[in-house]
Amino acid sequence: MPSFARAHTNLALVKYWGKEDEALRLPSAPSLSVTLDAFYTDTRLSKADTNEFVLDGKKVAGPEADRVFSYLSRLFSLFSLPKEGLLVESRNFVPKSAGFASSASAFCALAAAFAEEFGLDLTRKELSIAARLGSGSASRSVYGGFAEWKEGGTGESFAFPLDENPSMGISVLFLSFGGGEKEISSTEGMRRSKFSPFFPVWRQECRKACGEAESAIKAGDFEKLGEVAEKNACQMHALALSCGFSYLSGLSLEALRLAQNLRKGSVPCYWSCDAGKNAALLCQKGDAGRVKQAVREAMGAGARLFEAGPGKGVEAWREV
Ligand code: 2P0
């Protein structure tokens, strides 16, 4: 009987950037994210004679399919199950063509569908560990709202929920600037960043940022959370630059200035940016209209806008 799972993507407010162990995806520092309601992956998993991966209705072969099946093979070993052929049918409700990464939602949904299909009855902690092995950020998508993933020296590294139903009315506006694929993958960018003389400082700063973000979430202090997120994103990009590469474009930096100008005009708005040039602006729900208007005035057709709020944790079920 096929199994289904739906997992949402997340935006890191404190970024995962650096691994202690690549194969186990053990992070060098803690990270903290907000799960997003607007972007998700649906995955249907069923037993089959041969492995097949169908993404958005099209059969996929090559490195993308290889990554899926080597991950599934790892799950069979992890749970001491005999290997079987699997048909994986996924649909990404993530605007990938706009430059958004879907690995968090994709691997979280895959882990949850696998657990469902093989009746594993995992706790969310165990599911987070399994999802992490597919992609680090997937460990956080197990939970709704705010989640944290602590660094860990062992294979037991997992994320946990901080506030699954935030009362903080937060909006995340994504600005997509178009253009092609990034030249340096996250994996490669993380590898290079470990050679930065600032890497030890980055780890310390992430630990500090997670503590501050936890307190801000508890206190419902949006402005403090935004400050922590913007500073951490700037530090991640500074770390990359210190190694001679950057994901940022002029438009990414224009979005940073826009957030800072909005704050001067008393609209609390904060910038973030992942391993790509597209930017995210965080604001309170009631200010989203003003922020969108400011983006349109400053960037016109140069930026496509996507809006999200806090989303739910992963859900899985079996076809009856
Ligand atoms: C994050 N990123 O915390 C950070 C911020 C990008 C910038 O997680 O190698 O695809 O599969 O464990 O999860 C992107 O890296 O990395 C990422 P892998 P992943 O969201």
mmCIF file of C-alpha atoms and ligand atoms in Angstrom:
data_model
loop_
_atom_site.group_PDB
_atom_site.id
_atom_site.type_symbol
_atom_site.label_atom_id
_atom_site.label_comp_id
_atom_site.label_asym_id
_atom_site.label_seq_id
_atom_site.Cartn_x
_atom_site.Cartn_y
_atom_site.Cartn_z
ATOM 1 C CA MET A 1 0.000 0.000 0.000
ATOM 2 C CA PRO A 2 1.553 3.362 -0.972
ATOM 3 C CA SER A 3 2.445 5.923 1.664
ATOM 4 C CA PHE A 4 2.322 9.684 1.414
ATOM 5 C CA ALA A 5 4.059 12.540 3.164
ATOM 6 C CA ARG A 6 3.939 16.310 2.941
ATOM 7 C CA ALA A 7 6.857 18.375 4.306
ATOM 8 C CA HIS A 8 7.346 22.125 4.171
ATOM 9 C CA THR A 9 10.607 23.932 3.480
ATOM 10 C CA ASN A 10 12.200 26.145 6.092
ATOM 11 C CA LEU A 11 14.222 29.338 6.171
ATOM 12 C CA ALA A 12 17.232 29.330 8.489
ATOM 13 C CA LEU A 13 17.329 32.402 10.729
ATOM 14 C CA VAL A 14 20.610 31.081 12.117
ATOM 15 C CA LYS A 15 22.315 29.281 9.243
ATOM 16 C CA TYR A 16 23.691 25.765 9.033
ATOM 17 C CA TRP A 17 26.994 26.398 7.275
ATOM 18 C CA GLY A 18 29.775 23.915 7.919
ATOM 19 C CA LYS A 19 29.907 20.202 8.675
ATOM 20 C CA GLU A 20 32.030 18.275 11.132
ATOM 21 C CA ASP A 21 31.284 15.053 9.269
ATOM 22 C CA GLU A 22 30.073 15.243 5.676
ATOM 23 C CA ALA A 23 28.778 11.701 5.343
ATOM 24 C CA LEU A 24 26.781 11.919 8.580
ATOM 25 C CA ARG A 25 25.867 15.588 8.017
ATOM 26 C CA LEU A 26 26.920 16.590 11.499
ATOM 27 C CA PRO A 27 26.847 20.376 11.710
ATOM 28 C CA SER A 28 29.740 22.452 13.040
ATOM 29 C CA ALA A 29 27.338 24.812 14.800
ATOM 30 C CA PRO A 30 23.670 24.976 15.797
ATOM 31 C CA SER A 31 21.052 26.445 13.452
ATOM 32 C CA LEU A 32 17.493 27.667 13.873
ATOM 33 C CA SER A 33 14.709 28.026 11.329
ATOM 34 C CA VAL A 34 11.118 28.846 10.613
ATOM 35 C CA THR A 35 9.109 26.290 8.653
ATOM 36 C CA LEU A 36 7.165 27.904 5.804
ATOM 37 C CA ASP A 37 3.533 27.316 4.916
ATOM 38 C CA ALA A 38 3.709 28.258 1.235
ATOM 39 C CA PHE A 39 6.404 25.871 -0.011
ATOM 40 C CA TYR A 40 6.293 22.112 0.351
ATOM 41 C CA THR A 41 6.967 18.723 -1.217
ATOM 42 C CA ASP A 42 4.422 15.903 -1.532
ATOM 43 C CA THR A 43 5.885 12.424 -1.854
ATOM 44 C CA ARG A 44 4.195 9.108 -2.599
ATOM 45 C CA LEU A 45 6.237 5.991 -1.957
ATOM 46 C CA SER A 46 5.331 2.467 -3.026
ATOM 47 C CA LYS A 47 7.112 -0.841 -3.352
ATOM 48 C CA ALA A 48 8.081 -1.714 -6.914
ATOM 49 C CA ASP A 49 10.138 -4.225 -8.904
ATOM 50 C CA THR A 50 12.750 -1.622 -9.780
ATOM 51 C CA ASN A 51 13.685 1.784 -8.422
ATOM 52 C CA GLU A 52 12.032 4.694 -10.183
ATOM 53 C CA PHE A 53 11.927 8.394 -9.349
ATOM 54 C CA VAL A 54 9.212 10.587 -10.847
ATOM 55 C CA LEU A 55 9.443 14.293 -10.110
ATOM 56 C CA ASP A 56 6.619 16.635 -11.034
ATOM 57 C CA GLY A 57 5.209 13.970 -13.365
ATOM 58 C CA LYS A 58 8.492 13.263 -15.215
ATOM 59 C CA LYS A 59 10.764 10.251 -14.793
ATOM 60 C CA VAL A 60 14.161 11.379 -13.527
ATOM 61 C CA ALA A 61 17.510 9.625 -14.020
ATOM 62 C CA GLY A 62 21.079 10.748 -13.317
ATOM 63 C CA PRO A 63 22.540 12.391 -10.221
ATOM 64 C CA GLU A 64 19.193 13.567 -8.794
ATOM 65 C CA ALA A 65 17.745 10.032 -8.868
ATOM 66 C CA ASP A 66 21.055 8.570 -7.639
ATOM 67 C CA ARG A 67 20.974 10.842 -4.592
ATOM 68 C CA VAL A 68 17.390 9.738 -3.786
ATOM 69 C CA PHE A 69 18.149 6.022 -4.074
ATOM 70 C CA SER A 70 21.465 6.109 -2.262
ATOM 71 C CA TYR A 71 19.616 7.894 0.543
ATOM 72 C CA LEU A 72 16.857 5.265 0.570
ATOM 73 C CA SER A 73 19.480 2.544 0.577
ATOM 74 C CA ARG A 74 20.985 4.211 3.636
ATOM 75 C CA LEU A 75 17.572 4.187 5.342
ATOM 76 C CA PHE A 76 17.166 0.450 4.647
ATOM 77 C CA SER A 77 20.543 -0.125 6.373
ATOM 78 C CA LEU A 78 19.823 2.301 9.223
ATOM 79 C CA PHE A 79 16.628 0.453 10.113
ATOM 80 C CA SER A 80 18.050 -3.028 9.338
ATOM 81 C CA LEU A 81 15.470 -3.700 6.636
ATOM 82 C CA PRO A 82 16.021 -5.864 3.550
ATOM 83 C CA LYS A 83 16.412 -3.640 0.476
ATOM 84 C CA GLU A 84 13.441 -3.423 -1.891
ATOM 85 C CA GLY A 85 12.671 -1.609 -5.124
ATOM 86 C CA LEU A 86 10.746 1.629 -4.630
ATOM 87 C CA LEU A 87 8.718 3.971 -6.763
ATOM 88 C CA VAL A 88 9.118 7.545 -5.519
ATOM 89 C CA GLU A 89 6.700 10.101 -6.920
ATOM 90 C CA SER A 90 7.301 13.637 -5.701
ATOM 91 C CA ARG A 91 5.754 16.954 -6.446
ATOM 92 C CA ASN A 92 7.554 20.117 -5.439
ATOM 93 C CA PHE A 93 5.405 23.084 -4.556
ATOM 94 C CA VAL A 94 8.599 25.096 -4.282
ATOM 95 C CA PRO A 95 9.350 27.605 -7.045
ATOM 96 C CA LYS A 96 12.655 25.969 -8.023
ATOM 97 C CA SER A 97 12.858 27.956 -11.257
ATOM 98 C CA ALA A 98 12.882 31.066 -9.050
ATOM 99 C CA GLY A 99 15.992 29.745 -7.321
ATOM 100 C CA PHE A 100 14.524 28.225 -4.161
ATOM 101 C CA ALA A 101 16.072 25.103 -2.720
ATOM 102 C CA SER A 102 13.786 22.155 -2.076
ATOM 103 C CA SER A 103 16.155 19.689 -0.419
ATOM 104 C CA ALA A 104 14.778 20.339 3.109
ATOM 105 C CA SER A 105 11.179 19.547 2.189
ATOM 106 C CA ALA A 106 12.151 16.823 -0.308
ATOM 107 C CA PHE A 107 14.268 14.746 2.094
ATOM 108 C CA CYS A 108 11.982 15.319 5.053
ATOM 109 C CA ALA A 109 8.986 14.085 3.029
ATOM 110 C CA LEU A 110 10.986 11.124 1.745
ATOM 111 C CA ALA A 111 12.078 10.099 5.253
ATOM 112 C CA ALA A 112 8.504 10.383 6.563
ATOM 113 C CA ALA A 113 7.013 8.434 3.639
ATOM 114 C CA PHE A 114 9.654 5.709 4.113
ATOM 115 C CA ALA A 115 8.906 5.434 7.831
ATOM 116 C CA GLU A 116 5.194 5.191 7.046
ATOM 117 C CA GLU A 117 5.625 2.624 4.271
ATOM 118 C CA PHE A 118 7.735 0.333 6.453
ATOM 119 C CA GLY A 119 5.652 0.822 9.612
ATOM 120 C CA LEU A 120 8.631 2.173 11.566
ATOM 121 C CA ASP A 121 6.607 4.168 14.074
ATOM 122 C CA LEU A 122 9.440 6.673 14.630
ATOM 123 C CA THR A 123 9.449 9.450 17.189
ATOM 124 C CA ARG A 124 9.917 12.897 15.669
ATOM 125 C CA LYS A 125 13.463 12.929 17.048
ATOM 126 C CA GLU A 126 14.222 9.681 15.189
ATOM 127 C CA LEU A 127 12.573 11.064 12.056
ATOM 128 C CA SER A 128 14.694 14.219 12.316
ATOM 129 C CA ILE A 129 17.845 12.080 12.487
ATOM 130 C CA ALA A 130 16.739 10.091 9.432
ATOM 131 C CA ALA A 131 15.850 13.257 7.474
ATOM 132 C CA ARG A 132 19.222 14.834 8.366
ATOM 133 C CA LEU A 133 21.056 12.040 6.553
ATOM 134 C CA GLY A 134 19.332 13.148 3.305
ATOM 135 C CA SER A 135 19.999 16.862 3.730
ATOM 136 C CA GLY A 136 20.980 18.726 6.871
ATOM 137 C CA SER A 137 18.246 21.342 6.706
ATOM 138 C CA ALA A 138 15.605 18.570 6.318
ATOM 139 C CA SER A 139 16.128 17.698 10.007
ATOM 140 C CA ARG A 140 14.366 20.980 10.929
ATOM 141 C CA SER A 141 11.400 20.530 8.550
ATOM 142 C CA VAL A 142 10.024 17.743 10.775
ATOM 143 C CA TYR A 143 8.559 20.481 12.987
ATOM 144 C CA GLY A 144 6.203 23.381 12.403
ATOM 145 C CA GLY A 145 6.969 26.982 13.362
ATOM 146 C CA PHE A 146 10.394 27.539 14.881
ATOM 147 C CA ALA A 147 12.849 24.652 15.180
ATOM 148 C CA GLU A 148 16.443 24.350 16.287
ATOM 149 C CA TRP A 149 19.141 21.875 15.308
ATOM 150 C CA LYS A 150 21.959 21.643 17.798
ATOM 151 C CA GLU A 151 25.452 20.734 16.764
ATOM 152 C CA GLY A 152 26.371 17.250 17.864
ATOM 153 C CA GLY A 153 29.521 15.227 18.014
ATOM 154 C CA THR A 154 27.743 11.953 17.311
ATOM 155 C CA GLY A 155 25.404 10.491 14.724
ATOM 156 C CA GLU A 156 22.530 11.334 17.037
ATOM 157 C CA SER A 157 22.308 14.964 15.941
ATOM 158 C CA PHE A 158 18.651 16.021 15.558
ATOM 159 C CA ALA A 159 16.388 19.052 15.499
ATOM 160 C CA PHE A 160 13.706 19.826 18.044
ATOM 161 C CA PRO A 161 10.702 22.164 18.153
ATOM 162 C CA LEU A 162 10.940 25.580 19.823
ATOM 163 C CA ASP A 163 7.480 26.954 19.122
ATOM 164 C CA GLU A 164 5.292 25.084 16.659
ATOM 165 C CA ASN A 165 2.434 27.572 16.646
ATOM 166 C CA PRO A 166 4.098 30.972 16.861
ATOM 167 C CA SER A 167 1.889 33.728 18.132
ATOM 168 C CA MET A 168 4.403 36.112 16.571
ATOM 169 C CA GLY A 169 2.738 37.188 13.303
ATOM 170 C CA ILE A 170 5.733 36.794 11.027
ATOM 171 C CA SER A 171 5.820 37.106 7.226
ATOM 172 C CA VAL A 172 8.676 36.015 5.018
ATOM 173 C CA LEU A 173 8.862 37.723 1.639
ATOM 174 C CA PHE A 174 11.162 36.041 -0.859
ATOM 175 C CA LEU A 175 12.696 38.128 -3.599
ATOM 176 C CA SER A 176 13.746 36.130 -6.640
ATOM 177 C CA PHE A 177 16.140 37.881 -8.991
ATOM 178 C CA GLY A 178 16.118 35.258 -11.771
ATOM 179 C CA GLY A 179 19.212 33.981 -13.537
ATOM 180 C CA GLY A 180 20.814 30.580 -13.697
ATOM 181 C CA GLU A 181 22.032 27.956 -11.287
ATOM 182 C CA LYS A 182 24.521 28.936 -8.608
ATOM 183 C CA GLU A 183 28.117 28.073 -9.407
ATOM 184 C CA ILE A 184 29.085 26.782 -5.977
ATOM 185 C CA SER A 185 26.796 24.221 -4.357
ATOM 186 C CA SER A 186 26.044 24.475 -0.620
ATOM 187 C CA THR A 187 28.134 21.355 -0.029
ATOM 188 C CA GLU A 188 31.136 22.893 -1.780
ATOM 189 C CA GLY A 189 30.569 26.317 -0.182
ATOM 190 C CA MET A 190 30.512 24.733 3.285
ATOM 191 C CA ARG A 191 33.677 22.774 2.487
ATOM 192 C CA ARG A 192 35.553 25.904 1.426
ATOM 193 C CA SER A 193 34.273 27.985 4.341
ATOM 194 C CA LYS A 194 35.909 25.664 6.851
ATOM 195 C CA PHE A 195 39.280 26.980 5.654
ATOM 196 C CA SER A 196 38.379 30.536 6.628
ATOM 197 C CA PRO A 197 40.426 31.975 9.491
ATOM 198 C CA PHE A 198 37.070 33.232 10.765
ATOM 199 C CA PHE A 199 35.437 29.780 10.925
ATOM 200 C CA PRO A 200 35.974 29.356 14.706
ATOM 201 C CA VAL A 201 34.399 32.789 15.221
ATOM 202 C CA TRP A 202 31.470 31.828 12.987
ATOM 203 C CA ARG A 203 30.761 28.751 15.148
ATOM 204 C CA GLN A 204 30.809 30.859 18.303
ATOM 205 C CA GLU A 205 28.564 33.478 16.728
ATOM 206 C CA CYS A 206 26.010 30.821 15.692
ATOM 207 C CA ARG A 207 25.902 29.445 19.242
ATOM 208 C CA LYS A 208 25.360 32.931 20.592
ATOM 209 C CA ALA A 209 22.764 33.739 17.897
ATOM 210 C CA CYS A 210 20.762 30.578 18.655
ATOM 211 C CA GLY A 211 20.629 31.488 22.345
ATOM 212 C CA GLU A 212 19.483 35.010 21.531
ATOM 213 C CA ALA A 213 16.932 33.798 18.987
ATOM 214 C CA GLU A 214 15.514 31.278 21.489
ATOM 215 C CA SER A 215 15.005 34.089 24.027
ATOM 216 C CA ALA A 216 13.444 36.369 21.399
ATOM 217 C CA ILE A 217 11.005 33.622 20.348
ATOM 218 C CA LYS A 218 10.063 32.965 23.977
ATOM 219 C CA ALA A 219 9.513 36.670 24.587
ATOM 220 C CA GLY A 220 7.634 37.156 21.290
ATOM 221 C CA ASP A 221 10.203 39.827 20.389
ATOM 222 C CA PHE A 222 10.099 40.025 16.582
ATOM 223 C CA GLU A 223 12.605 42.865 16.316
ATOM 224 C CA LYS A 224 15.241 41.032 18.326
ATOM 225 C CA LEU A 225 14.705 37.867 16.286
ATOM 226 C CA GLY A 226 15.016 39.867 13.055
ATOM 227 C CA GLU A 227 18.242 41.531 14.228
ATOM 228 C CA VAL A 228 19.762 38.170 15.101
ATOM 229 C CA ALA A 229 18.726 36.686 11.725
ATOM 230 C CA GLU A 230 20.073 39.575 9.654
ATOM 231 C CA LYS A 231 23.377 39.651 11.493
ATOM 232 C CA ASN A 232 23.806 35.886 11.145
ATOM 233 C CA ALA A 233 23.063 35.975 7.399
ATOM 234 C CA CYS A 234 25.581 38.805 6.935
ATOM 235 C CA GLN A 235 28.168 36.797 8.859
ATOM 236 C CA MET A 236 27.591 33.694 6.716
ATOM 237 C CA HIS A 237 28.148 35.712 3.534
ATOM 238 C CA ALA A 238 31.176 37.438 5.057
ATOM 239 C CA LEU A 239 32.592 33.999 5.841
ATOM 240 C CA ALA A 240 32.178 32.968 2.194
ATOM 241 C CA LEU A 241 33.803 36.192 1.004
ATOM 242 C CA SER A 242 36.729 35.572 3.344
ATOM 243 C CA CYS A 243 37.338 32.416 1.294
ATOM 244 C CA GLY A 244 37.220 34.269 -2.008
ATOM 245 C CA PHE A 245 33.675 33.517 -3.173
ATOM 246 C CA SER A 246 30.241 35.016 -2.774
ATOM 247 C CA TYR A 247 26.644 34.089 -3.532
ATOM 248 C CA LEU A 248 25.490 37.695 -3.347
ATOM 249 C CA SER A 249 24.650 39.888 -6.317
ATOM 250 C CA GLY A 250 24.106 43.641 -6.412
ATOM 251 C CA LEU A 251 20.378 42.996 -6.038
ATOM 252 C CA SER A 252 20.918 40.860 -2.904
ATOM 253 C CA LEU A 253 22.719 43.807 -1.345
ATOM 254 C CA GLU A 254 20.077 46.227 -2.587
ATOM 255 C CA ALA A 255 17.529 44.140 -0.672
ATOM 256 C CA LEU A 256 19.706 44.442 2.460
ATOM 257 C CA ARG A 257 19.769 48.226 2.077
ATOM 258 C CA LEU A 258 16.021 48.225 1.512
ATOM 259 C CA ALA A 259 15.436 46.426 4.820
ATOM 260 C CA GLN A 260 17.732 48.875 6.589
ATOM 261 C CA ASN A 261 15.949 51.859 5.017
ATOM 262 C CA LEU A 262 12.558 50.473 6.001
ATOM 263 C CA ARG A 263 13.786 50.285 9.583
ATOM 264 C CA LYS A 264 14.851 53.921 9.416
ATOM 265 C CA GLY A 265 11.232 54.606 8.437
ATOM 266 C CA SER A 266 10.067 52.632 11.501
ATOM 267 C CA VAL A 267 9.023 49.471 9.641
ATOM 268 C CA PRO A 268 10.770 46.546 11.348
ATOM 269 C CA CYS A 269 12.080 44.580 8.368
ATOM 270 C CA TYR A 270 15.132 42.313 8.302
ATOM 271 C CA TRP A 271 17.182 40.654 5.565
ATOM 272 C CA SER A 272 18.330 37.113 5.110
ATOM 273 C CA CYS A 273 19.925 35.277 2.212
ATOM 274 C CA ASP A 274 20.867 31.617 1.729
ATOM 275 C CA ALA A 275 23.454 30.050 -0.549
ATOM 276 C CA GLY A 276 22.238 31.975 -3.576
ATOM 277 C CA LYS A 277 21.560 35.536 -4.585
ATOM 278 C CA ASN A 278 17.820 35.587 -3.800
ATOM 279 C CA ALA A 279 16.971 37.454 -0.637
ATOM 280 C CA ALA A 280 14.323 37.027 2.039
ATOM 281 C CA LEU A 281 12.780 39.899 3.979
ATOM 282 C CA LEU A 282 11.272 39.199 7.391
ATOM 283 C CA CYS A 283 8.575 41.450 8.708
ATOM 284 C CA GLN A 284 5.517 41.425 10.902
ATOM 285 C CA LYS A 285 2.375 40.234 9.169
ATOM 286 C CA GLY A 286 0.722 43.629 9.432
ATOM 287 C CA ASP A 287 3.658 45.291 7.647
ATOM 288 C CA ALA A 288 3.847 42.849 4.714
ATOM 289 C CA GLY A 289 1.832 45.148 2.422
ATOM 290 C CA ARG A 290 4.170 48.090 3.039
ATOM 291 C CA VAL A 291 7.281 45.969 2.562
ATOM 292 C CA LYS A 292 5.941 44.525 -0.713
ATOM 293 C CA GLN A 293 5.167 48.021 -1.932
ATOM 294 C CA ALA A 294 8.684 49.188 -1.019
ATOM 295 C CA VAL A 295 10.199 46.231 -2.924
ATOM 296 C CA ARG A 296 8.109 47.014 -6.006
ATOM 297 C CA GLU A 297 9.048 50.693 -5.868
ATOM 298 C CA ALA A 298 12.760 49.952 -5.462
ATOM 299 C CA MET A 299 13.131 46.959 -7.763
ATOM 300 C CA GLY A 300 10.108 46.862 -10.068
ATOM 301 C CA ALA A 301 10.128 43.821 -12.333
ATOM 302 C CA GLY A 302 13.691 42.983 -11.214
ATOM 303 C CA ALA A 303 12.331 41.018 -8.269
ATOM 304 C CA ARG A 304 9.609 38.356 -8.249
ATOM 305 C CA LEU A 305 7.909 38.255 -4.862
ATOM 306 C CA PHE A 306 6.722 35.186 -2.947
ATOM 307 C CA GLU A 307 5.132 35.332 0.482
ATOM 308 C CA ALA A 308 5.067 32.746 3.263
ATOM 309 C CA GLY A 309 4.191 32.473 6.931
ATOM 310 C CA PRO A 310 5.006 29.836 9.555
ATOM 311 C CA GLY A 311 4.010 26.375 8.364
ATOM 312 C CA LYS A 312 3.216 22.960 9.807
ATOM 313 C CA GLY A 313 5.528 20.074 10.543
ATOM 314 C CA VAL A 314 5.713 17.002 8.352
ATOM 315 C CA GLU A 315 2.643 14.786 7.969
ATOM 316 C CA ALA A 316 2.528 11.234 6.663
ATOM 317 C CA TRP A 317 -0.260 8.761 5.993
ATOM 318 C CA ARG A 318 -1.010 5.462 4.272
ATOM 319 C CA GLU A 319 -3.389 4.880 1.419
ATOM 320 C CA VAL A 320 -6.282 2.689 2.534
HETATM 321 C C1 2P0 B 1 20.371 26.349 6.079
HETATM 322 N N1 2P0 B 1 21.622 26.073 3.926
HETATM 323 O O1 2P0 B 1 20.537 26.337 7.313
HETATM 324 C C2 2P0 B 1 21.584 26.661 5.227
HETATM 325 C C3 2P0 B 1 21.754 28.131 5.026
HETATM 326 C C4 2P0 B 1 22.029 27.027 2.922
HETATM 327 C C5 2P0 B 1 22.329 28.276 3.656
HETATM 328 O O2 2P0 B 1 21.092 24.059 4.616
HETATM 329 O O3 2P0 B 1 24.756 19.366 2.299
HETATM 330 O O4 2P0 B 1 21.141 21.389 1.220
HETATM 331 O O5 2P0 B 1 22.410 18.624 1.964
HETATM 332 O O6 2P0 B 1 23.314 18.898 4.280
HETATM 333 O O7 2P0 B 1 20.718 21.331 3.716
HETATM 334 C C6 2P0 B 1 21.737 24.179 2.402
HETATM 335 O O8 2P0 B 1 22.337 23.022 2.616
HETATM 336 O O9 2P0 B 1 22.995 20.864 2.855
HETATM 337 C C7 2P0 B 1 21.470 24.770 3.718
HETATM 338 P P1 2P0 B 1 23.388 19.365 2.856
HETATM 339 P P2 2P0 B 1 21.651 21.599 2.605
HETATM 340 O O10 2P0 B 1 19.241 26.184 5.570
#
